[in-house]
Short mmCIF file of C-alpha atoms in Angstrom, two decimals:
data_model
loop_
_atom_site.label_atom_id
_atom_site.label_comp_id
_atom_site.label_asym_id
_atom_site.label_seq_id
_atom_site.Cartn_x
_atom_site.Cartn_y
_atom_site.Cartn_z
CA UNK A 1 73.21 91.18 102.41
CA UNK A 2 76.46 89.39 104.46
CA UNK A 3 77.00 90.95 108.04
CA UNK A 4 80.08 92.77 108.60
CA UNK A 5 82.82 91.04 110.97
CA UNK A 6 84.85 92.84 113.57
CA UNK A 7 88.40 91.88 113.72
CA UNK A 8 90.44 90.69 116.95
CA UNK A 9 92.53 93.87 117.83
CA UNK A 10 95.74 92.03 118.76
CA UNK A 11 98.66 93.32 117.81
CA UNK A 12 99.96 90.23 116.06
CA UNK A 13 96.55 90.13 113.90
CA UNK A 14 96.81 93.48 113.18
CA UNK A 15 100.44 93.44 112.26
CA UNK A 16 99.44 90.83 109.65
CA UNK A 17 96.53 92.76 108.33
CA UNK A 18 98.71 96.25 107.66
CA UNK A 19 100.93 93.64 105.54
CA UNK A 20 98.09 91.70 103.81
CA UNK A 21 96.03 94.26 103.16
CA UNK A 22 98.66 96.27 101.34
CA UNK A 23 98.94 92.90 99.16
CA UNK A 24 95.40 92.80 98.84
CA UNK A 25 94.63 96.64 97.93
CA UNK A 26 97.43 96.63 95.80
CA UNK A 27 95.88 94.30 93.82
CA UNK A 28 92.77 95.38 93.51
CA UNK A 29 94.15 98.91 91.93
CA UNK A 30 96.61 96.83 89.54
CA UNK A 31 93.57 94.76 88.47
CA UNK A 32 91.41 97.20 87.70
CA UNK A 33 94.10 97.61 84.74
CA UNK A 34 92.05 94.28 82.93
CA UNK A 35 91.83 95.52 79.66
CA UNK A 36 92.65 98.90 79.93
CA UNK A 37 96.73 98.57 79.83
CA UNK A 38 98.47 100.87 77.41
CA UNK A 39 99.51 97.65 75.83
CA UNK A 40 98.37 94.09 75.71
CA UNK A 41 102.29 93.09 77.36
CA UNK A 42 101.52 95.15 80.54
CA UNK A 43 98.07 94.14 80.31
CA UNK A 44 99.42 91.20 81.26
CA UNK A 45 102.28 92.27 83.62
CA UNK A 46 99.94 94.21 86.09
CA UNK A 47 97.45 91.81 86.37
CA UNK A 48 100.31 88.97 86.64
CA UNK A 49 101.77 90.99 89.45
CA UNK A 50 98.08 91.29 91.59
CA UNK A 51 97.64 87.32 91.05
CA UNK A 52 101.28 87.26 92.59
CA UNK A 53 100.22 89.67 95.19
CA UNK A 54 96.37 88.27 96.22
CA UNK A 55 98.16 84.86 96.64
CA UNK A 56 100.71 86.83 99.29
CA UNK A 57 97.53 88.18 100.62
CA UNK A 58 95.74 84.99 100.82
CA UNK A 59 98.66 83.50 102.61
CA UNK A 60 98.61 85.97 105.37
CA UNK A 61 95.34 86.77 105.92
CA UNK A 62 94.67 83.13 106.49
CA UNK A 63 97.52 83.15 109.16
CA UNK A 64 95.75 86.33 110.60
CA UNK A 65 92.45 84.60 110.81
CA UNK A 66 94.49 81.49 112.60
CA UNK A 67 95.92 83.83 115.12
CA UNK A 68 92.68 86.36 115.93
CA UNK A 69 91.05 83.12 117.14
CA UNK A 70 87.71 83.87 115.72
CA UNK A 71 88.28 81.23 112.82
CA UNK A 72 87.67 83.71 110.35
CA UNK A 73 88.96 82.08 107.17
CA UNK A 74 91.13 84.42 104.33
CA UNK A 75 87.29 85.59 102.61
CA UNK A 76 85.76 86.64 105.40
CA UNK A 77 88.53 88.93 106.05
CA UNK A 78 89.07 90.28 102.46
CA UNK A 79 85.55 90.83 102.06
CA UNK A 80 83.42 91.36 104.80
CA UNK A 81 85.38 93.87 107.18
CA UNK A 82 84.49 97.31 107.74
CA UNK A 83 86.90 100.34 106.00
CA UNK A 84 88.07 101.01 109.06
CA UNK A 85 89.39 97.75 109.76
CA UNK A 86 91.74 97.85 106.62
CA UNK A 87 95.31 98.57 107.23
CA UNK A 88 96.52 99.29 104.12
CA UNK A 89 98.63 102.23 104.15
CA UNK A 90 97.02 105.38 102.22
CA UNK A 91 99.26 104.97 99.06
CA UNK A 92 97.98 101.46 97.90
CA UNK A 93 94.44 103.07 98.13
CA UNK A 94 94.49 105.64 95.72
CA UNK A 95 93.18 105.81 92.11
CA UNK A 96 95.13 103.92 89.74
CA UNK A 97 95.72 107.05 88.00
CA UNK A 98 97.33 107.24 84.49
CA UNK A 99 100.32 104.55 83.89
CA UNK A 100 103.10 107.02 85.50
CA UNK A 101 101.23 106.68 88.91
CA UNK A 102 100.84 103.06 88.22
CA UNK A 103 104.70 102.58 87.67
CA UNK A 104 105.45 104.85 90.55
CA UNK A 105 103.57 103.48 93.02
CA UNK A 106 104.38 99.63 91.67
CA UNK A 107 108.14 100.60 92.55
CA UNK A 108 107.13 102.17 95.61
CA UNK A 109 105.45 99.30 97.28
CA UNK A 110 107.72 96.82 95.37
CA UNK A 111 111.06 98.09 97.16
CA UNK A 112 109.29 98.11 100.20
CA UNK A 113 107.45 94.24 100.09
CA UNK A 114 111.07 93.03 98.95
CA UNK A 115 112.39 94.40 101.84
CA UNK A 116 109.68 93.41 104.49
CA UNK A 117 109.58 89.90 102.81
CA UNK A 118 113.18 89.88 103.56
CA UNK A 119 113.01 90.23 106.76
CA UNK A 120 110.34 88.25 107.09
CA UNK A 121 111.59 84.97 106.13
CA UNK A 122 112.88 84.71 109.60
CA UNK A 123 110.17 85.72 111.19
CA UNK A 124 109.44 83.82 114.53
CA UNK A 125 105.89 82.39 113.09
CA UNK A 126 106.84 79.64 110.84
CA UNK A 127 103.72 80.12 108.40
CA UNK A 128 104.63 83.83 107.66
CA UNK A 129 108.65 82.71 106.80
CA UNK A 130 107.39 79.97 105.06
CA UNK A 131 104.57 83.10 102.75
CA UNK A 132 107.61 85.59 103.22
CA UNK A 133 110.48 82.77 101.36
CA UNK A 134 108.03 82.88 98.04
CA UNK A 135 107.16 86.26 98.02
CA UNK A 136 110.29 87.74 97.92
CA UNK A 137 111.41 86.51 94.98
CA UNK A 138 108.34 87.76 93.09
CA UNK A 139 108.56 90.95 94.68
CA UNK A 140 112.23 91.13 93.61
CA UNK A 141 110.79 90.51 89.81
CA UNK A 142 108.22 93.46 90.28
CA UNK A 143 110.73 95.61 91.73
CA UNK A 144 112.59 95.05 88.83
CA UNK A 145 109.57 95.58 86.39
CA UNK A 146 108.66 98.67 88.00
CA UNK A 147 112.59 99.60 87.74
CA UNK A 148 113.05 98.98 83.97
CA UNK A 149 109.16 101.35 83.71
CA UNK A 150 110.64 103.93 85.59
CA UNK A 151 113.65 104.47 83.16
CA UNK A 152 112.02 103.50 80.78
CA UNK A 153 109.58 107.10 81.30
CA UNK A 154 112.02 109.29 83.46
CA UNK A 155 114.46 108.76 80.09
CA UNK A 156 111.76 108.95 77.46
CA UNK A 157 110.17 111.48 75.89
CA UNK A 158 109.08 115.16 77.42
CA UNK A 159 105.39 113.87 77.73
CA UNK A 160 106.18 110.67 79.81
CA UNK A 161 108.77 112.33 81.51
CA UNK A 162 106.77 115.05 82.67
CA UNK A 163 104.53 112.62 83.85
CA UNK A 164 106.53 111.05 85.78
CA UNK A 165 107.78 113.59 87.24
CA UNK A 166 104.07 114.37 88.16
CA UNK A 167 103.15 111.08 89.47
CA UNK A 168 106.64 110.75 91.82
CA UNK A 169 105.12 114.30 93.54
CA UNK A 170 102.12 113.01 93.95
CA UNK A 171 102.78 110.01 95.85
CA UNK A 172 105.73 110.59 97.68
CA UNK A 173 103.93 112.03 100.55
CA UNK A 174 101.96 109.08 101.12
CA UNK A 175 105.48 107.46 101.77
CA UNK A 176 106.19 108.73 105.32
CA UNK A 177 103.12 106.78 106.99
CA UNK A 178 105.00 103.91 105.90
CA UNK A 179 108.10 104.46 108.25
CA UNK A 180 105.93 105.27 111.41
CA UNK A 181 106.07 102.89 114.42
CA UNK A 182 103.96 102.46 117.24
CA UNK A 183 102.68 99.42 119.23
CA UNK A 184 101.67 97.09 116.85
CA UNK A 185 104.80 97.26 115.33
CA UNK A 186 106.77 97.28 119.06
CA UNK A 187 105.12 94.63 119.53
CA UNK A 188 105.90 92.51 116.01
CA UNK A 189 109.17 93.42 116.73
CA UNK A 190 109.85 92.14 120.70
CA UNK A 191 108.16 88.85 119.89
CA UNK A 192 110.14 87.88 116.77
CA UNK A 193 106.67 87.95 114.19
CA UNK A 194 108.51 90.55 111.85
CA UNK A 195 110.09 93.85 112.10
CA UNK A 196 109.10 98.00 112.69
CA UNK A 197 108.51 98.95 109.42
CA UNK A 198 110.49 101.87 110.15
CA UNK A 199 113.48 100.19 110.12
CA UNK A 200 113.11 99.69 106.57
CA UNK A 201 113.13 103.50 105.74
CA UNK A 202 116.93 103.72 105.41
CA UNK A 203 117.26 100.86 102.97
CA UNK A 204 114.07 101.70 100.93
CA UNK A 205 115.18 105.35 100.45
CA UNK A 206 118.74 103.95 99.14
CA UNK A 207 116.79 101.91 96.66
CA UNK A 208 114.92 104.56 95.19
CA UNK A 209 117.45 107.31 95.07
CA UNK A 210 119.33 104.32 93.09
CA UNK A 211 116.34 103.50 90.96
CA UNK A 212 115.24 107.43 90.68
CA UNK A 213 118.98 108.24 89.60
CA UNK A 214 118.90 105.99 86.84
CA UNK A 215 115.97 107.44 85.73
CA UNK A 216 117.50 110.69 85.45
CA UNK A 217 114.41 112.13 88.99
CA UNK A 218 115.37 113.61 91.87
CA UNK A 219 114.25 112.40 94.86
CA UNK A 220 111.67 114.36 96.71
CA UNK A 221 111.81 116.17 99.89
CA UNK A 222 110.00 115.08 102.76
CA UNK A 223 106.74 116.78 103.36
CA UNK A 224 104.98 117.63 106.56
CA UNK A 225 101.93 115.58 105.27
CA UNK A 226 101.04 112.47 107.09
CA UNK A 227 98.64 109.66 106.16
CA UNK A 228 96.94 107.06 108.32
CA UNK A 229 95.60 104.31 106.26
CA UNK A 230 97.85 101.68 108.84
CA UNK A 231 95.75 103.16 111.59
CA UNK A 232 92.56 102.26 109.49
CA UNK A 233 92.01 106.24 108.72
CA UNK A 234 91.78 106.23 104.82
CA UNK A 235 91.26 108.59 102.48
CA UNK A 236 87.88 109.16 100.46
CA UNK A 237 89.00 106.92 97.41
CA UNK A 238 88.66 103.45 100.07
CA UNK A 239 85.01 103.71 100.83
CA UNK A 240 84.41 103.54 97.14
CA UNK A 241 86.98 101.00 96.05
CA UNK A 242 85.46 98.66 98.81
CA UNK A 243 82.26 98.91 97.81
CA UNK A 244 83.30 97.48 94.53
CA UNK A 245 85.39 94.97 95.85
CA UNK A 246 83.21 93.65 98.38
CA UNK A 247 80.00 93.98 96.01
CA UNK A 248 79.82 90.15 94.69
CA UNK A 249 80.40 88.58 97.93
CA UNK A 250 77.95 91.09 100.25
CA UNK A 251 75.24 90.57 97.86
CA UNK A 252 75.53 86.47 97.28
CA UNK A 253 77.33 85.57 100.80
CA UNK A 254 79.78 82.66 100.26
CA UNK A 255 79.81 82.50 96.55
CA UNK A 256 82.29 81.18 94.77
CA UNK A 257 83.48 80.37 91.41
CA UNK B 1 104.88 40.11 100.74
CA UNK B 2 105.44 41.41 103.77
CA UNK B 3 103.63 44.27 105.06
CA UNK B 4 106.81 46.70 104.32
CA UNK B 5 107.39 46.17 101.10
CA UNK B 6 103.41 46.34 100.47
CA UNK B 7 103.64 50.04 101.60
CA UNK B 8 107.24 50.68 99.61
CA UNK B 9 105.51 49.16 96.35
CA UNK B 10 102.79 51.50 96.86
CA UNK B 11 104.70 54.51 97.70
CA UNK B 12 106.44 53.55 94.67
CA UNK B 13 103.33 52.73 92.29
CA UNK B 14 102.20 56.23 93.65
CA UNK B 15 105.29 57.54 92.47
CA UNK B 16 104.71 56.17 88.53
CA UNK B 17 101.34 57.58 88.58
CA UNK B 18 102.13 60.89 89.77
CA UNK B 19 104.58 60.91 86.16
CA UNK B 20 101.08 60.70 84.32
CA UNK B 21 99.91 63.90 86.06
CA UNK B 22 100.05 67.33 84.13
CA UNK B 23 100.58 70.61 85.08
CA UNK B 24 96.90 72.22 83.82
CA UNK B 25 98.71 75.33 82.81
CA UNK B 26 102.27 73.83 80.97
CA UNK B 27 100.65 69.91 80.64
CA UNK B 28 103.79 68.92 78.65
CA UNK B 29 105.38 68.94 82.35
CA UNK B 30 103.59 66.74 84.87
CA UNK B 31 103.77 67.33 88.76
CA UNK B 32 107.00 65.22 89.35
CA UNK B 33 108.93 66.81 86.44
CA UNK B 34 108.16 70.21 87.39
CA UNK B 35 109.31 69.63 91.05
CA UNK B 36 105.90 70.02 93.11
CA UNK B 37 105.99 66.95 94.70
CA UNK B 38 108.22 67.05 97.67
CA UNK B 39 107.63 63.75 99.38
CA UNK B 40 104.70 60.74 99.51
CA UNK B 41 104.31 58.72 102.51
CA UNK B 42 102.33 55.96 104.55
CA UNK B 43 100.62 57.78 107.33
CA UNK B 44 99.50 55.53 110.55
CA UNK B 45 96.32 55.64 109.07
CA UNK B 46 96.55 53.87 106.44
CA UNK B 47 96.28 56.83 103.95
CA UNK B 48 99.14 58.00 101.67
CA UNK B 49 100.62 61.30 102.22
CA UNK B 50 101.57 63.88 99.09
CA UNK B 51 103.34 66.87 99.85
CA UNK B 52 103.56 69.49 97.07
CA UNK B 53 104.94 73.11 97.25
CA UNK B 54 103.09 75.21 95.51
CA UNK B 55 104.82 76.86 92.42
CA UNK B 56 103.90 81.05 92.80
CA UNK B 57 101.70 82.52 95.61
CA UNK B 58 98.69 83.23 93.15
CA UNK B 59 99.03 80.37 90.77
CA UNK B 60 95.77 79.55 90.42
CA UNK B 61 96.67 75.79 89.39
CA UNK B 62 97.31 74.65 92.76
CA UNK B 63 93.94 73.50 93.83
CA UNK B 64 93.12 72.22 90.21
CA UNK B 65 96.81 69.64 91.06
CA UNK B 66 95.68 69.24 94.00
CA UNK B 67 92.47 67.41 93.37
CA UNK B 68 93.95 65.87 90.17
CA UNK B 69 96.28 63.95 92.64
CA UNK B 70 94.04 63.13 94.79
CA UNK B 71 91.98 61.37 91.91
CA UNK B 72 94.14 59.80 90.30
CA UNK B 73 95.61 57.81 92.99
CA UNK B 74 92.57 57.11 93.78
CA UNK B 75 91.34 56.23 90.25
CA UNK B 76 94.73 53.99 90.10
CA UNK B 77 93.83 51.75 93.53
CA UNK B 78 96.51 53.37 95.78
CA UNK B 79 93.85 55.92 97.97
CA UNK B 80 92.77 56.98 100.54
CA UNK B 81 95.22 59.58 99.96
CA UNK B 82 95.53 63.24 101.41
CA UNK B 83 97.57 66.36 99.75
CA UNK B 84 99.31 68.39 102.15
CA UNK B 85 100.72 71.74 100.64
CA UNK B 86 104.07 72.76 102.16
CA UNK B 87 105.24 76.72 101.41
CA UNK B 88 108.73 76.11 103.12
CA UNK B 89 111.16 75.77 101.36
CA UNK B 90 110.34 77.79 98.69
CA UNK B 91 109.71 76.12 95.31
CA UNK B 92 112.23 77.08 92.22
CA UNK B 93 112.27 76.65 89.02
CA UNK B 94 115.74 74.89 90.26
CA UNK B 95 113.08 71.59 91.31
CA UNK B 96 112.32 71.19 87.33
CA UNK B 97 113.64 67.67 86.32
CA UNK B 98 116.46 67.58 83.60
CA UNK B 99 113.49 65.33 81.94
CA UNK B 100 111.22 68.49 82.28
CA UNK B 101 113.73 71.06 81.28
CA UNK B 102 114.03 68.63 77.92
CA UNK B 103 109.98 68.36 77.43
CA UNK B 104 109.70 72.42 77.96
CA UNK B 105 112.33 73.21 75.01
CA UNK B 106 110.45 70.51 73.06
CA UNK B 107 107.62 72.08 73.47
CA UNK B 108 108.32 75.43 71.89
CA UNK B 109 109.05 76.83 75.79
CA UNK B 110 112.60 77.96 76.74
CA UNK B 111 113.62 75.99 80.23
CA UNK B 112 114.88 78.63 82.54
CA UNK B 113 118.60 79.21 81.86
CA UNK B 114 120.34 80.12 85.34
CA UNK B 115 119.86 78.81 88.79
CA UNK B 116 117.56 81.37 90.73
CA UNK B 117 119.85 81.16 93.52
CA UNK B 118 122.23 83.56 91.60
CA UNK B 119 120.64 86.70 92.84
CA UNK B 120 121.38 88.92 89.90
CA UNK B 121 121.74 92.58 91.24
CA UNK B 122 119.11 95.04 89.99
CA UNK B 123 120.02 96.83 86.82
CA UNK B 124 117.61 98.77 84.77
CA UNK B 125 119.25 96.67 81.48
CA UNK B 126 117.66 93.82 81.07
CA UNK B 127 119.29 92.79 78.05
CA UNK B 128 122.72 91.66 79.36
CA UNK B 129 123.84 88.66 77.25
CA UNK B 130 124.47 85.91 80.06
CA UNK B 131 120.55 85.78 81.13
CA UNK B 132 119.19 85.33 77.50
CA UNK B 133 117.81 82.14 77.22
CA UNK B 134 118.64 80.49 73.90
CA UNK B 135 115.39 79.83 71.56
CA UNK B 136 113.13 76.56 71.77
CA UNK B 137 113.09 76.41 67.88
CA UNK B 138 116.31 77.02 66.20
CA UNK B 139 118.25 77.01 69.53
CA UNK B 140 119.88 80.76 68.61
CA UNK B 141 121.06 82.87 71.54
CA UNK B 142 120.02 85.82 69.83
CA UNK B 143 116.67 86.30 72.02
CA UNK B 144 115.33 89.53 73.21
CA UNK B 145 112.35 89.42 76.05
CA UNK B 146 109.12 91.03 74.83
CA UNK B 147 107.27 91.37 77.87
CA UNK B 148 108.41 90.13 81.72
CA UNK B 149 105.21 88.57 81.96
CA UNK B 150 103.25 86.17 80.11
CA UNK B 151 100.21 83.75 79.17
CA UNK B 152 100.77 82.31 82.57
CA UNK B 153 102.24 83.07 86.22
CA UNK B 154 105.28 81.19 85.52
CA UNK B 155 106.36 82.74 81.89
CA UNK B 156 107.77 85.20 80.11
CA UNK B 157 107.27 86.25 76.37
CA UNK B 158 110.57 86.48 74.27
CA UNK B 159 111.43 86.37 70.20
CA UNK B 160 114.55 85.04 68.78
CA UNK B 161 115.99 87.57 66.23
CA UNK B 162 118.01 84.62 64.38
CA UNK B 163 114.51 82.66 63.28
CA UNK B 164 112.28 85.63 63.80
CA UNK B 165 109.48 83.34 66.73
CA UNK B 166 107.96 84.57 69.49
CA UNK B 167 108.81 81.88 72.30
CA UNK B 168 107.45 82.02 76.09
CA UNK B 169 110.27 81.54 78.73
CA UNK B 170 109.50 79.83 81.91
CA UNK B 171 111.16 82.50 84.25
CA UNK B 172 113.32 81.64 87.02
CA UNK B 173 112.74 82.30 90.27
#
């Protein structure tokens, strides 16, 4: 069995993790949708959309391996850390659910990855502008898949809509970690590598109150719950999801295909 | 011939032979008509230089073009040669040659119909007239997308209502 690694607790490496971890865990849950799709088109579409999103991943995980300076390479970091040194945010985490959470949270973390790649493209490290100028425009085309979904159920029948409905209560709570600061993101933000994700809040929630509206939901209130999957506190679904991930490459150490 | 025009006829030759090099995933295209290759050049060294840009984050093509160039320059005489990939600027489907645009519709796929720099806003209609590409087969306008997504990274899946085919779309980003 493959050692764990521990991680360089920068701020700049961890900044890069929170952000390539959500690509990476994202993709995981939307691949685990192989087969299982309620139709062979989406089939397609969600495991299109993790390819998209474990090549964002790939790109800046390597760049967090560069700057740890432990020469860990984009592997070693996907597979061989600890749970606790995955900075996902709690939201990407959960159970796939039933297709309603799936389209949810794909607009969720859609809106938000448009916007941070965004902002990103002029980010002071020239590798992450360089990740950031691709991945926004295929975060802009899963924003608008998850869009068209959302309509698509919100304005459908009673049985999708009330699963919608049920799938938007659900996970908004997990979106206030999201907007928290603290040092790692001071600290992304006074040296230029990208911005507070907090100061994404305002424009997010316009998107989805525009996106929610057309889909004929009200927005949520904001709840008093708080998640911590940035601070590497995750909820009992990651444990279980890692083990699966990190299975083939624990048990034969540097395979490949 | 002079040792300048040695390297420009190689750089050049390199050039040819990169035509002859397909795109695993759409191998009607080859590298230079889809727009990968950015630049080759003479290093100090001796060795020649390829820069490509890599089409989509998680296209899982890129490694497969990469050693394809590498071995066929080689194969044609023109090594040692290295590929540097180059994620700045982005690629687009912009980068496909008119040549490339013309193989894809002969092909059965639809080129993609408007430059990606004309950032349509977000509607939830996807349907509106001046984004449907016109079909590959009977070149009808009346097209309707199937599915945003398709056999690979770069496609979508559409039908023509006029000739009643299913066409895929290369999508432009």
């Amino acid at each position: 069995m493959q050692d764990s690694i521990t991680v360089s607790t920068d701020p700049s490496v961890r900044y890069l993790l929170r952000l390539g971890d959500t690509c990476l865990v994202h993709a995981q849950r939307l691949g685990e949708w192989c087969g299982h799709a309620p139709i062979i088109e989406e089939d397609i579409a969600l495991t299109n959309m993790a390819l998209d999103l474990i090549g964002q991943a790939r790109g800046i995980l390597t760049r967090a391996g560069q700057l740890g300076g432990q020469q860990f390479d984009e592997d070693q970091l996907a597979f061989l850390r600890e749970e606790r040194d995955y900075l996902n945010p709690t939201l990407v985490e959960l159970p796939r659910g039933d297709f309603a959470i799936t389209t949810v949270r794909n607009l969720m973390v859609a809106v938000l990855l448009e916007l941070l790649w965004t902002r990103l493209q002029a980010s002071t490290d020239a590798e992450v502008a360089a990740v950031a100028g691709k991945a926004v425009k295929e975060a802009r085309y899963h924003h608008r898949h998850a869009a068209d979904w959302l309509v698509r159920l919100g304005d459908g029948t009673a049985e999708s809509r009330r699963r919608i409905e049920a799938a938007l209560h659900r996970l908004w709570p997990y979106s206030r970690e999201l907007f928290q600061s603290d040092a790692i993101d001071d600290a992304a933000s006074a040296s230029g590598l990208g911005p507070r994700w907090a100061e994404l809040r305002d424009p997010w929630l316009a998107v989805m109150r525009d996106a929610l509206g057309a889909a004929g939901l009200e927005m949520p209130a904001e709840t008093a719950f708080l998640s911590f999957g940035r601070m590497g506190i995750h909820s009992e679904h990651m444990g279980h999801m890692l083990a699966e991930m990190q299975y083939l490459q624990r048990s034969y150490p540097g395979g490949a295909w | 011939m002079t040792t300048a025009a040695a390297s420009e006829a190689r750089v050049a030759s390199a050039w040819s032979v990169l035509d002859g090099v397909p795109d695993p995933e759409v191998p009607v295209l080859s590298v230079r008509d889809l727009g990968m290759v950015r630049s080759i050049e003479l290093a100090s060294d001796g060795g020649l230089d390829v820069v490509l840009t890599p089409t989509y984050s998680g296209c899982p093509a890129t490694e497969v073009i990469g050693r394809s160039v590498i071995e066929a320059l080689d194969v044609a005489g023109l090594g040692p040669v290295r590929v540097i990939l180059r994620r700045a600027p982005a690629w687009t489907t912009d980068w496909i040659s008119d040549e490339g645009r013309r193989k894809l519709r002969e092909y059965g796929i639809a080129p993609p119909v408007h430059s990606s720099d004309d950032v349509v806003p977000i509607r939830f209609f996807r349907d509106a007239a001046s984004t449907r590409p016109s079909c590959p087969h009977c070149g009808s306008f009346d097209t309707e997308q199937i599915s945003a997504f398709g056999s690979t990274a770069c496609k979508a899946l559409w039908r023509c209502r006029a000739c009643g085919e299913p066409f895929d779309y290369f999508k432009p980003i």
